[in-house]
Short mmCIF file of C-alpha atoms in Angstrom, two decimals:
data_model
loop_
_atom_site.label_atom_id
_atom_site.label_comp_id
_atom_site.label_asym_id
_atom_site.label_seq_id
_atom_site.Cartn_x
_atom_site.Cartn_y
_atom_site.Cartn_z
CA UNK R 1 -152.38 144.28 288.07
CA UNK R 2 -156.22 143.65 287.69
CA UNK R 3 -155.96 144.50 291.59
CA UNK R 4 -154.47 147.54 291.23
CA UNK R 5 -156.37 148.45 288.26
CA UNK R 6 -159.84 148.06 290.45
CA UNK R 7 -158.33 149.83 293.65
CA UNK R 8 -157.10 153.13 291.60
CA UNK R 9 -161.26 153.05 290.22
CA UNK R 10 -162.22 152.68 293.63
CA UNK R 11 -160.11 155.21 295.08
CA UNK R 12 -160.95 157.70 292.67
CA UNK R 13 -164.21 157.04 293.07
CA UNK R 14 -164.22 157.64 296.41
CA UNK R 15 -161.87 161.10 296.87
CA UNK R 16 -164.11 162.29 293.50
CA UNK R 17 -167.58 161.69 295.73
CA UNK R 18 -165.44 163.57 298.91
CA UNK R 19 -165.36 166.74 296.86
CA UNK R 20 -169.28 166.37 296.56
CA UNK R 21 -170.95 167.95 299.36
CA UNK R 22 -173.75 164.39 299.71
CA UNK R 23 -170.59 162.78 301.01
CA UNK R 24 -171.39 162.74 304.42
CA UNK R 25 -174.38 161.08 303.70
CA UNK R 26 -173.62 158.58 301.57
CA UNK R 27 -170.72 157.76 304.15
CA UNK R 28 -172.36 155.34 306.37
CA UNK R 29 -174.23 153.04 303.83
CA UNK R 30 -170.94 152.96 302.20
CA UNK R 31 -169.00 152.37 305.09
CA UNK R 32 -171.49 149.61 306.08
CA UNK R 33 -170.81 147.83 302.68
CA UNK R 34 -167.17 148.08 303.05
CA UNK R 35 -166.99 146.15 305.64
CA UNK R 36 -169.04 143.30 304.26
CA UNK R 37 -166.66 142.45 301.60
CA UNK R 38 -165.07 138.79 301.50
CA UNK R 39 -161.77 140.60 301.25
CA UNK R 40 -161.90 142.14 304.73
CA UNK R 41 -160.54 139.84 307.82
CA UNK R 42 -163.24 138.85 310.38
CA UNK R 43 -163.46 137.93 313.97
CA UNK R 44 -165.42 134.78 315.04
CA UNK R 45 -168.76 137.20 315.59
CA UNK R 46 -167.87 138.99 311.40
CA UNK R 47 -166.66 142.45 313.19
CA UNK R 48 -163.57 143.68 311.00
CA UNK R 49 -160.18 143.33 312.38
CA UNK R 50 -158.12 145.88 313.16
CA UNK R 51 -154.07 145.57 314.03
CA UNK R 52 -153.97 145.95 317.72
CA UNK R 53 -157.28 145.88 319.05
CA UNK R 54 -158.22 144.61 322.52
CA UNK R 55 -155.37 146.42 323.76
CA UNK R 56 -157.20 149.38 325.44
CA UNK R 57 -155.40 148.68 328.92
CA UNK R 58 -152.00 148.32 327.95
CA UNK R 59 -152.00 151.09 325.38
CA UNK R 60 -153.56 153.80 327.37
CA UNK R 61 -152.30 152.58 330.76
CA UNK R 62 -149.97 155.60 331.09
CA UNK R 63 -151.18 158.92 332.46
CA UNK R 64 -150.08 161.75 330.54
CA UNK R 65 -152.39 164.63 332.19
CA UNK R 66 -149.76 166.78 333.69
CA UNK R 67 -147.48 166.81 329.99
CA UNK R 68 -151.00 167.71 328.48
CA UNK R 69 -151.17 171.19 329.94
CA UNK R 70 -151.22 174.05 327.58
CA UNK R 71 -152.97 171.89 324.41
CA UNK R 72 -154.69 173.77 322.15
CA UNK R 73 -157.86 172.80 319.93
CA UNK R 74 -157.52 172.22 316.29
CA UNK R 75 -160.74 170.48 315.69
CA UNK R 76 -163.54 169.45 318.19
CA UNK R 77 -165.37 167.71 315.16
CA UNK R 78 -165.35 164.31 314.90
CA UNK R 79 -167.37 160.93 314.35
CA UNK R 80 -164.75 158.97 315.77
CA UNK R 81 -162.72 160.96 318.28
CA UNK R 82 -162.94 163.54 321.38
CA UNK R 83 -160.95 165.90 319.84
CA UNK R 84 -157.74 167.28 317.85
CA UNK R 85 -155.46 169.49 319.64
CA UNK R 86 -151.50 170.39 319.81
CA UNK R 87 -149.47 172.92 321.10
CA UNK R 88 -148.45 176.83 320.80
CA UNK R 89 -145.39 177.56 319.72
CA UNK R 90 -142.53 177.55 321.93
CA UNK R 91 -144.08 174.82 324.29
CA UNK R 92 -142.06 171.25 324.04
CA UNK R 93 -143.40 168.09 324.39
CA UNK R 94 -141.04 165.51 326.50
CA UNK R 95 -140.60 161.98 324.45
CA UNK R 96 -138.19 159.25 326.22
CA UNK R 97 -136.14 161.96 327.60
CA UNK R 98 -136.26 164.23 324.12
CA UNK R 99 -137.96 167.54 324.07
CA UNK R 100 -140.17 167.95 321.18
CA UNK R 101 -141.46 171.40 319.42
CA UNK R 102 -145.17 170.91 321.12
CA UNK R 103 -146.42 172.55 317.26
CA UNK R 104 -144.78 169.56 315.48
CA UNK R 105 -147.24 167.22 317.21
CA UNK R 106 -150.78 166.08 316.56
CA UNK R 107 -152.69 164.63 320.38
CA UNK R 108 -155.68 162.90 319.54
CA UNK R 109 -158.03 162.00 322.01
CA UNK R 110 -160.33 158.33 321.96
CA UNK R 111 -162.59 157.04 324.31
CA UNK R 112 -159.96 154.18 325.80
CA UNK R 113 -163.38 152.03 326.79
CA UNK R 114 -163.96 151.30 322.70
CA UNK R 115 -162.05 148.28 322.08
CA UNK R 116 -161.17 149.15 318.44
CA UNK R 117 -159.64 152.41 319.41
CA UNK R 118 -156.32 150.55 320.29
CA UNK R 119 -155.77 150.00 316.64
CA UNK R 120 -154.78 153.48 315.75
CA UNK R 121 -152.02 153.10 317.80
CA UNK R 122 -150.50 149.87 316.26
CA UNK R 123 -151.03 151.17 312.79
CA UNK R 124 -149.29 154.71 313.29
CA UNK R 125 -146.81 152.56 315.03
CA UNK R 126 -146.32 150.38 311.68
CA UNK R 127 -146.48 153.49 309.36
CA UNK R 128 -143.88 155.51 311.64
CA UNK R 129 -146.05 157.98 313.08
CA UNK R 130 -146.51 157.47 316.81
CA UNK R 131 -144.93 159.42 319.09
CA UNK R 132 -146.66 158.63 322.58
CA UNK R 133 -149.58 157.20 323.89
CA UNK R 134 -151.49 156.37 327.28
CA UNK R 135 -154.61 158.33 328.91
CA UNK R 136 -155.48 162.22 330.62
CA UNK R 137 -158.31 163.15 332.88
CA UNK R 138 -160.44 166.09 331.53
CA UNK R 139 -163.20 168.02 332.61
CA UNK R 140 -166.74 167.13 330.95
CA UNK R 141 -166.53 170.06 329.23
CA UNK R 142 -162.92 169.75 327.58
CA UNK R 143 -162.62 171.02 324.11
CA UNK R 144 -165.20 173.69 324.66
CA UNK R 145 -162.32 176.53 324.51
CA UNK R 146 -158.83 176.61 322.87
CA UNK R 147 -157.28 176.22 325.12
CA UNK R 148 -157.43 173.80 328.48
CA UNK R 149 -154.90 173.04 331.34
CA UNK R 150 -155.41 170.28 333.05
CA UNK R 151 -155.52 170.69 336.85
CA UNK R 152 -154.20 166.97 337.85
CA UNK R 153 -153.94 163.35 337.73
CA UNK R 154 -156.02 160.95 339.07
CA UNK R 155 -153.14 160.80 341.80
CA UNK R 156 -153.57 164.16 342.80
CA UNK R 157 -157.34 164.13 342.67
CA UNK R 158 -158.41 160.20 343.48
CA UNK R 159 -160.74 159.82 341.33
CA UNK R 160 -162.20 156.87 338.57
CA UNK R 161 -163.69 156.92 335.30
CA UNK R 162 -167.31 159.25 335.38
CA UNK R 163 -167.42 159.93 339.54
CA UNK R 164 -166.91 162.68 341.32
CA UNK R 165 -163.19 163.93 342.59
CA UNK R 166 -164.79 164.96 346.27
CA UNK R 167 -166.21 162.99 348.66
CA UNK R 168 -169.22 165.36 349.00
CA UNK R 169 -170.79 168.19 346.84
CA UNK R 170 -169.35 170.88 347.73
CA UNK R 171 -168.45 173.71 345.41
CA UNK R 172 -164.75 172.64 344.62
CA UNK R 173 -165.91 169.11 343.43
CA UNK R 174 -164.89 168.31 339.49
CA UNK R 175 -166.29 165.49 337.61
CA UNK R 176 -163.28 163.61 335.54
CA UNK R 177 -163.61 162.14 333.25
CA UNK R 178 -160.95 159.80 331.07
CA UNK R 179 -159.78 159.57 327.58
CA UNK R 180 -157.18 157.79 325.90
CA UNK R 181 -154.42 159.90 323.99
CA UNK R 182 -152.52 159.46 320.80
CA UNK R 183 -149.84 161.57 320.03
CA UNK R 184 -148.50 161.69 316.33
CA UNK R 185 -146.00 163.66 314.14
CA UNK R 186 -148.01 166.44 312.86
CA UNK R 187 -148.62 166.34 308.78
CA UNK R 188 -148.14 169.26 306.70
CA UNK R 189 -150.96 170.35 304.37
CA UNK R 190 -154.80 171.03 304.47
CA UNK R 191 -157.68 169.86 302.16
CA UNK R 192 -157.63 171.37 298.82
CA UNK R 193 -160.64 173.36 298.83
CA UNK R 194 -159.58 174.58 302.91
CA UNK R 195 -156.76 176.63 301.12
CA UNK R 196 -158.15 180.35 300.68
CA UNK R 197 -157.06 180.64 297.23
CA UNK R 198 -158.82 177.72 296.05
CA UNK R 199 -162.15 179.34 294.97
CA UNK R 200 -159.53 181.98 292.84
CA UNK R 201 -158.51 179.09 290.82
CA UNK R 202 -159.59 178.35 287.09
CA UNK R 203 -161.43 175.06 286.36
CA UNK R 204 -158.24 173.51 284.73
CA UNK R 205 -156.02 174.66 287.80
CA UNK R 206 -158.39 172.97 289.69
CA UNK R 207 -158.67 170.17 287.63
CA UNK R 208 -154.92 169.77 287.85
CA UNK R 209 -154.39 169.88 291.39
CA UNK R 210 -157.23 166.90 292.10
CA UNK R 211 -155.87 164.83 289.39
CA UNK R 212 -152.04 164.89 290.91
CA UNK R 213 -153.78 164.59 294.66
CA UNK R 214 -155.91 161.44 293.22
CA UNK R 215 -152.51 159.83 291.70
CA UNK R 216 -150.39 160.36 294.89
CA UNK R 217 -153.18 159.49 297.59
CA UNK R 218 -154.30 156.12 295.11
CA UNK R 219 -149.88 155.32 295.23
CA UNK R 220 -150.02 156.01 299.34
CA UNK R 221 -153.36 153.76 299.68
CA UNK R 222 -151.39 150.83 297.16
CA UNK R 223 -148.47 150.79 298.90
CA UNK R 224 -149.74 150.79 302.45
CA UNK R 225 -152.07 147.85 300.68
CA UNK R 226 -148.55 146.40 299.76
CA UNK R 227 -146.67 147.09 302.72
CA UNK R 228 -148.72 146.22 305.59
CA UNK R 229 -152.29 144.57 304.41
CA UNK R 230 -153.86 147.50 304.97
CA UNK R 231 -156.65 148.99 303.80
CA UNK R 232 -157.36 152.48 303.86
CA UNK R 233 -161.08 153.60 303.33
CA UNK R 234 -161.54 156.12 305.04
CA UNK R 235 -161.73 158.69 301.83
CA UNK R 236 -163.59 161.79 303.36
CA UNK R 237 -162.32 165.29 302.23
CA UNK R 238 -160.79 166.22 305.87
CA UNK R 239 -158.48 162.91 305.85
CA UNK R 240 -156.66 164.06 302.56
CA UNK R 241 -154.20 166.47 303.42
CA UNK R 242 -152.38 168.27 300.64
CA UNK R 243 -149.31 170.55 300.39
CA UNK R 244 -148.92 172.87 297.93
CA UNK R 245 -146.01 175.51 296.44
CA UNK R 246 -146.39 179.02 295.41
CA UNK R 247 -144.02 180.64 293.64
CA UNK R 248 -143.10 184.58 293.20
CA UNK R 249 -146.00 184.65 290.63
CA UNK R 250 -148.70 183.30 293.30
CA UNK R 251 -148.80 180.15 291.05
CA UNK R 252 -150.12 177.34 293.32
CA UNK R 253 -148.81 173.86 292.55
CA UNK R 254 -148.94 170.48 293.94
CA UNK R 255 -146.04 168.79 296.51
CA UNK R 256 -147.54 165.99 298.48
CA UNK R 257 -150.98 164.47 299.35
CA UNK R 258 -150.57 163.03 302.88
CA UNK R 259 -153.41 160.61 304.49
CA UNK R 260 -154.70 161.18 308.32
CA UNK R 261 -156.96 159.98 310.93
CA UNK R 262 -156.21 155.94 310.80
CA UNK R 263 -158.68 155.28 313.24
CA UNK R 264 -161.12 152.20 313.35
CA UNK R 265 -163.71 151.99 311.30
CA UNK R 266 -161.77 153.61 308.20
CA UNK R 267 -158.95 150.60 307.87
CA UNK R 268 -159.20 146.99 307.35
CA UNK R 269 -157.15 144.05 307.28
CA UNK R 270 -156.71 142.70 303.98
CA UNK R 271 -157.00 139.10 303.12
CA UNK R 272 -154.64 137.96 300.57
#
């Protein structure tokens, strides 16, 4: 209980400071402390461990280029990633023989050279998230525009990580590059204060709709704590997804606070 107690005043600590615009920079030093604690699993040189790391070639062996056409952007912006895209409407996405609605799914791309980077996987695995995984070539400049269609495989175009797909420099020649790819079930919601009626609301609307997020996200951070030793710290305003409900009288209320983005170096290993 004393545990819990100390989690739910770190927690709330932490999604209170997200709301604050300093959080970015206060991120890092906090970050850095984080993983410092005697409560966090080590390796033999005191990096954190993560579920599933050192498994860069086996995770992102498979080459998924050609069932990447047609991806769309959601979010360039990241410290940790190359990228958030999905699909339009209409366009499926092919899982062990099952085609998926394309919008349904999340495809985040990782540099598949970062050892930790494999732990996203095994975790979304655990949590019942993953949908795919394995690698894509991309141009250099993939991401710059919504939307990108990948031209081939490293098959088609026989070429390695960072060289050149032609043998000389001629006009045709495209650099490829590679990245690893996680595909997940997409999560309903947005940050609070991303909704367009947030800045409408009154103080204790507000106030009401943070302090149901905070008890929700502080349960989903517990039990995942409970569930799988693991412990989410990650706590920055774009990993707390929220849905809402609006009734016939434009009356916004809370449904469900959701967590994303389980990438390394936002979860630990907890040692109990």
């Amino acid at each position: 209980m004393l545990f819990r107690n100390t989690l739910q005043l770190v927690v709330g600590f932490l999604f209170v400071t997200s709301i604050n615009a300093t959080w970015e920079k206060e991120r890092a030093a906090e970050l850095g402390q984080n993983m410092n604690r005697l409560w966090i699993i080590k390796d033999l040189l005191g990096n954190p461990v993560c579920p599933g790391s050192h498994m860069n070639e086996i995770v992102y062996e498979k080459d998924l280029t050609k069932k990447l056409s047609n991806m769309k952007i959601l979010s360039n912006v990241g410290q940790d990633s190359e990228g958030v895209y999905t699909f339009p409407p209409g366009v499926d996405y092919e899982i062990n023989g099952e085609k998926v609605p394309g919008d349904s799914l999340v495809v985040k791309l990782v540099d598949p050279h970062f050892d930790p980077n494999s732990c996203e996987v095994e975790i979304l695995r655990r949590i019942g998230s993953l949908r795919d995984h394995g690698k894509m070539w991309r141009e250099p400049d993939f991401g710059s525009e919504p939307k990108h269609s990948p031209s081939g495989s490293p098959s088609d175009k026989k070429v390695e990580h960072g060289s050149n797909s032609g043998s000389d420099s001629g006009s045709d020649s495209v650099e490829l590059l590679d990245s690893g790819v996680i595909v997940m079930n997409k999560v309903k919601g947005r940050p609070l204060i991303r909704y367009e009626w947030w800045e409408e609301l009154s103080k204790p609307q507000k106030k009401e709709l943070v302090e149901k997020t905070l008890v929700d996200i502080k349960n989903k951070v517990y039990g995942l704590l409970k569930s799988e030793r693991l412990l989410y710290a990650d706590l920055e305003l774009d990993n707390l997804l929220v849905e809402t409900e609006t009734d016939d009288h434009g009356i916004h209320s809370f449904k469900e606070a959701h967590l994303v983005d389980f990438g390394f170096p936002g979860i630990f290993v907890y040692r109990y």
